[in-house]
Coordinates of C-alpha atoms in Angstrom, one line a residue:
X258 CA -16.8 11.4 -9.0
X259 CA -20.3 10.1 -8.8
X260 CA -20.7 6.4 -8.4
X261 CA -23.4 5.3 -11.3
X262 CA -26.9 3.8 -10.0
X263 CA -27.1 0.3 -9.1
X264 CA -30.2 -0.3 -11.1
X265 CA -28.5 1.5 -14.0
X266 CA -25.2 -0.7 -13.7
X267 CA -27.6 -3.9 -13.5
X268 CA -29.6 -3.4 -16.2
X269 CA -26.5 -2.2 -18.5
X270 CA -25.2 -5.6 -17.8
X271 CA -28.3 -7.1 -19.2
X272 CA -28.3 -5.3 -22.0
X273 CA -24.5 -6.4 -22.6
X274 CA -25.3 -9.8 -21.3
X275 CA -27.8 -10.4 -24.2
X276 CA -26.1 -8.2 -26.6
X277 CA -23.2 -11.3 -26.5
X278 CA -25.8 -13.8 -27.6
X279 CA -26.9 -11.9 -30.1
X280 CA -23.4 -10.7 -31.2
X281 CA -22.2 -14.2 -31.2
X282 CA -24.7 -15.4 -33.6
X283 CA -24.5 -12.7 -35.9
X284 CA -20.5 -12.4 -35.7
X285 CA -20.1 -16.1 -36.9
X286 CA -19.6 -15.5 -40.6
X287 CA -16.9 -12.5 -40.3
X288 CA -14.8 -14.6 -38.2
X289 CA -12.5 -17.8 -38.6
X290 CA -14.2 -20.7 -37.2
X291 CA -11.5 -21.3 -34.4
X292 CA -12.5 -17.7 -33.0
X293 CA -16.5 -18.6 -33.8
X294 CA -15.9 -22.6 -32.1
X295 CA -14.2 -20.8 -29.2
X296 CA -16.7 -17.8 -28.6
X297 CA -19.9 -20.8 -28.9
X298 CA -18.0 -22.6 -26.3
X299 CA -18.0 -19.9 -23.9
X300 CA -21.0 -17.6 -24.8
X301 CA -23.4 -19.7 -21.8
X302 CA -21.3 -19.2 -19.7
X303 CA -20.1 -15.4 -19.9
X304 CA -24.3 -14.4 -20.4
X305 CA -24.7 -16.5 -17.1
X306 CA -21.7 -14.4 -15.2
X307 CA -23.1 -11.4 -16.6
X308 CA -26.6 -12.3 -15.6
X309 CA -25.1 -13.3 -12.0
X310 CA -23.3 -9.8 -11.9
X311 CA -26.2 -7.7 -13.1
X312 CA -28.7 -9.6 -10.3
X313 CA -25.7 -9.0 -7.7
X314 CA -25.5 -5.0 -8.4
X315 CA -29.8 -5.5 -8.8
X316 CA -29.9 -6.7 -4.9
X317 CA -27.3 -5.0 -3.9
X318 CA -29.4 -1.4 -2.4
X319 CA -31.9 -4.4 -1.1
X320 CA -29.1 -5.8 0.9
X321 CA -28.4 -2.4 2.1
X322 CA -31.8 -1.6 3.2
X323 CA -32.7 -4.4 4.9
X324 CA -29.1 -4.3 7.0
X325 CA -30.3 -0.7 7.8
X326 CA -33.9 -2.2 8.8
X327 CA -32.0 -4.2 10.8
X328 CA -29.7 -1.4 12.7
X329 CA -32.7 0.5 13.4
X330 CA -34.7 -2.5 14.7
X331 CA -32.0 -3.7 17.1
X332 CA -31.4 -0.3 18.3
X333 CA -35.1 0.2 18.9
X334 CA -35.0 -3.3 20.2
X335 CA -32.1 -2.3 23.0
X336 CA -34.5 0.3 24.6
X337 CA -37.3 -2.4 25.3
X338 CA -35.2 -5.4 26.5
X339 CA -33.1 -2.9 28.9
X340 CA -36.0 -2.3 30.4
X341 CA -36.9 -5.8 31.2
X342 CA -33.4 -6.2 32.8
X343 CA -33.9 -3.6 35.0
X344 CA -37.2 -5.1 35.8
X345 CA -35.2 -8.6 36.7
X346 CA -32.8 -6.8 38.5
X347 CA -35.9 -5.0 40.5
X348 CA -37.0 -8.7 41.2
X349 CA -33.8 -10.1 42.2
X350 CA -33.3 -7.1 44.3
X351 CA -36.8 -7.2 46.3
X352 CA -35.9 -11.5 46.7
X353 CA -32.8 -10.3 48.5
X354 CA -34.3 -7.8 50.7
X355 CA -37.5 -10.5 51.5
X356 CA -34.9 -13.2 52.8
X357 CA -32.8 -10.5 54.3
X358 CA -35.9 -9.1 56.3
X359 CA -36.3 -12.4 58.2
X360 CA -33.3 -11.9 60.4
X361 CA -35.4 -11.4 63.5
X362 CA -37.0 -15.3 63.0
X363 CA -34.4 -17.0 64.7
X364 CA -34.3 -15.3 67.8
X365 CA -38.2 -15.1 67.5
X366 CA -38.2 -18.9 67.3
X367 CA -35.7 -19.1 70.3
X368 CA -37.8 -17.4 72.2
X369 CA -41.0 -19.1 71.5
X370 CA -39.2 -22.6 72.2
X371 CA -36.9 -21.4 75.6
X372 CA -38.8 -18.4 77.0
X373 CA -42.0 -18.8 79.3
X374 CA -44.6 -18.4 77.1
X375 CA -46.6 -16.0 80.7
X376 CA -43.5 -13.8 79.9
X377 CA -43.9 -13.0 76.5
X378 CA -47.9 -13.8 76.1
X379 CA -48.0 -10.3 74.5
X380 CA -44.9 -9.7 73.1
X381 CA -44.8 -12.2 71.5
X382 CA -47.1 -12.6 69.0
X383 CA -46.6 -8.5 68.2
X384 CA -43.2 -9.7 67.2
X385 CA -44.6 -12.0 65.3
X386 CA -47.3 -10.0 63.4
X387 CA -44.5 -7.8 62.5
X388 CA -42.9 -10.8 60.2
X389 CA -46.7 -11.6 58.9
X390 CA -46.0 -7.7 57.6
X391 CA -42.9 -8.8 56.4
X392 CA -44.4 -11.9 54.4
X393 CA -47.3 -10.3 53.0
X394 CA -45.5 -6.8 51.7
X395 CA -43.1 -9.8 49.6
X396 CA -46.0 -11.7 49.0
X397 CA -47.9 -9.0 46.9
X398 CA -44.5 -7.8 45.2
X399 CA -43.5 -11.5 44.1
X400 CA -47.2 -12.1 43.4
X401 CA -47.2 -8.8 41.1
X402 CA -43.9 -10.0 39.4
X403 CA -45.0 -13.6 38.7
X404 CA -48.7 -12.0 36.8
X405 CA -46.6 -9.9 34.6
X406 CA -44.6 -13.8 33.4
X407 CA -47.2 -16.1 33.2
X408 CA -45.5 -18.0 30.6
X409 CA -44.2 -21.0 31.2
X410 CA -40.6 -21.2 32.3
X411 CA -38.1 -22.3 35.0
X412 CA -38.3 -18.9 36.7
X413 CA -41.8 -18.4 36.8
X414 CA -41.8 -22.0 38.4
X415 CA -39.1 -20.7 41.0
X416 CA -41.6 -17.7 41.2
X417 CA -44.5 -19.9 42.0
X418 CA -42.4 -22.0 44.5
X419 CA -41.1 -19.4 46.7
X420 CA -44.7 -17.6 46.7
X421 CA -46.0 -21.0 47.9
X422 CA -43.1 -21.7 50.6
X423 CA -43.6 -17.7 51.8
X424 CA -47.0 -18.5 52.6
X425 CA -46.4 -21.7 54.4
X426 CA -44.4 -19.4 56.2
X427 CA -46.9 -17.2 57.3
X428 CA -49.6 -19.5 57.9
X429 CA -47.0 -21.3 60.3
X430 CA -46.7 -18.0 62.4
X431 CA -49.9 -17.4 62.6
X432 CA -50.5 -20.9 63.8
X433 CA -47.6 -20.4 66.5
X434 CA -49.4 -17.1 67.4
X435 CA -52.8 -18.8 68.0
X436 CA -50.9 -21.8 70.2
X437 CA -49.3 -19.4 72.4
X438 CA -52.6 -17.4 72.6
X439 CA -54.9 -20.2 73.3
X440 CA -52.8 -21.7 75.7
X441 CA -52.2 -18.4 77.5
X442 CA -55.5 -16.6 77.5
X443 CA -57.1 -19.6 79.1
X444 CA -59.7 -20.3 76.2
X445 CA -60.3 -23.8 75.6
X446 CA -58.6 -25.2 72.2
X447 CA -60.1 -28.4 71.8
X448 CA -62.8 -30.6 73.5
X449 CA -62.3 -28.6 76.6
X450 CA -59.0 -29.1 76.8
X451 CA -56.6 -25.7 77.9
X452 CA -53.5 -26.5 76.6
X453 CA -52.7 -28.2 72.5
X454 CA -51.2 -31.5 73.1
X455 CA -48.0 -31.9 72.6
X456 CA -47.5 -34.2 69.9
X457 CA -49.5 -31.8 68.5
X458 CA -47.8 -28.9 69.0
X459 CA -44.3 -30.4 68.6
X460 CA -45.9 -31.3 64.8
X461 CA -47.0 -27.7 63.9
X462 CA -43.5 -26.1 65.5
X463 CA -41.3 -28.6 63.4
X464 CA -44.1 -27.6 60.8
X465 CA -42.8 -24.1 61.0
X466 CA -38.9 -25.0 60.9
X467 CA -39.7 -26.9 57.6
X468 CA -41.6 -24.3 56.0
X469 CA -38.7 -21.4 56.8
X470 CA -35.8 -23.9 55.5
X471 CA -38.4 -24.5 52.1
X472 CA -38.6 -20.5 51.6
X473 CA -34.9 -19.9 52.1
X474 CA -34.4 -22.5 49.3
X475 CA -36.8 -21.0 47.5
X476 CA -35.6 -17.7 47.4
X477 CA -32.2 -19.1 46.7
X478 CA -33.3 -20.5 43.6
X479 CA -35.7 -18.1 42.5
X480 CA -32.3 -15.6 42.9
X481 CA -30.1 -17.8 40.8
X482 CA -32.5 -17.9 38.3
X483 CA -33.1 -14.5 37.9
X484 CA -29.5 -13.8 38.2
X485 CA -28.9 -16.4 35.1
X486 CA -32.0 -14.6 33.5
X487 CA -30.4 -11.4 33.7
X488 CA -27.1 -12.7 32.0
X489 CA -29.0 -13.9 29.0
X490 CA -30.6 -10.8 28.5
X491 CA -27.9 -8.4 28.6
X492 CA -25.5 -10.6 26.7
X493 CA -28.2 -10.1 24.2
X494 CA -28.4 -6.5 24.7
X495 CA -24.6 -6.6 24.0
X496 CA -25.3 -8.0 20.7
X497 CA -27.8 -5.9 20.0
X498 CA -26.4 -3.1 20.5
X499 CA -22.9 -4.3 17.7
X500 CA -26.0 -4.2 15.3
X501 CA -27.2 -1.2 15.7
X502 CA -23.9 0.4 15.2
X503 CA -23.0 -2.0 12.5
X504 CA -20.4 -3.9 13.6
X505 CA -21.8 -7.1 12.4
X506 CA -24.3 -7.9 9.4

C-alpha cells in the first residue's frame, strides 16, 4: 500500500487543525454547555498538537535529506582524510628509516676519537660524506613534509625541531671532516698554526655528540607525534565511515 505524501499528510492536518477552531465556535449552540465548556478548554491545545504534528510530518523529508547529505559527505569525506593518513604514515615511515640510517655514526665517531687520524686521513671523511648524503636525502623529505603543514601545531613544531637538530648534525660532520683534513693535509688552520687547538677541538667534538643526541630526541618526538596524529585521524575515519553507512544520525 502506498504511504501518503508528507506534504499531503501535513497540510491535511492543518486543514483539520483549523477546521477544530472553527468547528468549535460554530458547534457551541447544538451542544450542552458541559460538552461546549469542555471542548473551549481543550480546543488551544489540540490545534497546537495538531500544528506540532503537521510541522513534524512537514520537516520530516528535510530531515531525511539532510541525513542523506550527510552520508554522502562523510563518505566522500573518508576518501580525502585516508589519504592524509597514508601521508602521516609515509612521514612516520621516512623518520624511522632517517634515524635508522645513522647506524654507522658510532663506529664513525670511534674511529675519529681512537684511530690515528694518518690512517684514516682519507677514509675517513668518505665515510663521512656518506652520512652528509644520509642527512641531506632526510633533510629535503622532512623539509617537503613540513611545507605541505605550515599551520601551526605541535607536529609541525616537532617537524621544525628535528629539521633544525639534523642540520646541526650535518654541519658538525662537516666540521669534524675539515679538522681532520686541516690537521692532516698540513695547511695552516689558524694564524699559522698546523694543528686546531685542543680546547678547541675538544669543544666542536662534544659539539657533535650533542647535536646527534638532540636529533635522536627529535626524531623520537616528531615519531610519537605523528604516531598520535595518525590515531586521531583514523579514529575519525572510523566514524566517518558509521555515517556513511548510516549507522548513526
Amino acid at each position: 500500500m502506498r504511504k501518503p505524501d508528507a506534504d499531503l499528510l501535513a497540510f491535511s492536518i492543518l486543514v483539520l487543525s483549523c477546521a477544530l477552531v472553527a468547528w468549535t465556535g460554530i458547534a457551541g449552540p447544538f451542544f450542552a454547555d458541559s460538552v461546549w465548556i469542555g471542548l473551549e478548554k481543550w480546543q488551544t491545545l489540540l490545534a497546537a498538537l495538531l500544528a506540532l504534528a503537521a510541522a513534524y510530518f512537514a520537516a520530516a523529508p528535510v530531515y531525511r535529506q539532510l541525513r542523506e547529505q550527510r552520508r554522502q559527505s562523510a563518505a566522500a569525506a573518508v576518501t580525502m582524510i585516508t589519504r592524509s593518513a597514508e601521508t602521516l604514515e609515509a612521514e612516520r615511515d621516512r623518520i624511522r628509516k632517517a634515524a635508522d640510517d645513522f647506524y654507522h655514526f658510532p663506529g664513525l665517531l670511534f674511529d675519529y676519537d681512537n684511530r690515528s687520524w694518518e690512517d684514516i686521513y682519507s677514509s675517513w671523511p668518505d665515510a663521512a660524506f656518506g652520512q652528509m648524503e644520509i642527512c641531506d636525502a632526510a633533510l629535503r623529505d622532512m623539509q617537503r613534509y613540513s611545507n605541505r603543514h605550515p599551520e601551526p601545531s605541535p607536529t609541525q613544531q616537532a617537524r621544525l625541531d628535528a629539521i633544525a637538530t639534523l642540520q646541526s648534525v650535518r654541519s658538525g660532520l662537516v666540521d669534524l671532516v675539515t679538522i681532520m683534513r686541516q690537521s692532516t693535509s698540513g695547511l695552516d688552520y689558524e694564524e699559522g698554526d698546523v694543528d686546531i687547538p685542543d680546547d678547541e677541538h675538544d669543544q666542536r667534538r662534544n659539539l657533535m655528540d650533542t647535536s646527534l643526541e638532540k636529533w635522536k630526541a627529535a626524531a623520537a618526538r616528531l615519531d610519537h607525534s605523528l604516531s598520535g596524529d595518525i590515531t586521531d585521524v583514523w579514529r575519525r575515519i572510523r566514524q566517518l565511515e558509521r555515517i556513511a553507512m548510516g549507522f548513526t544520525q
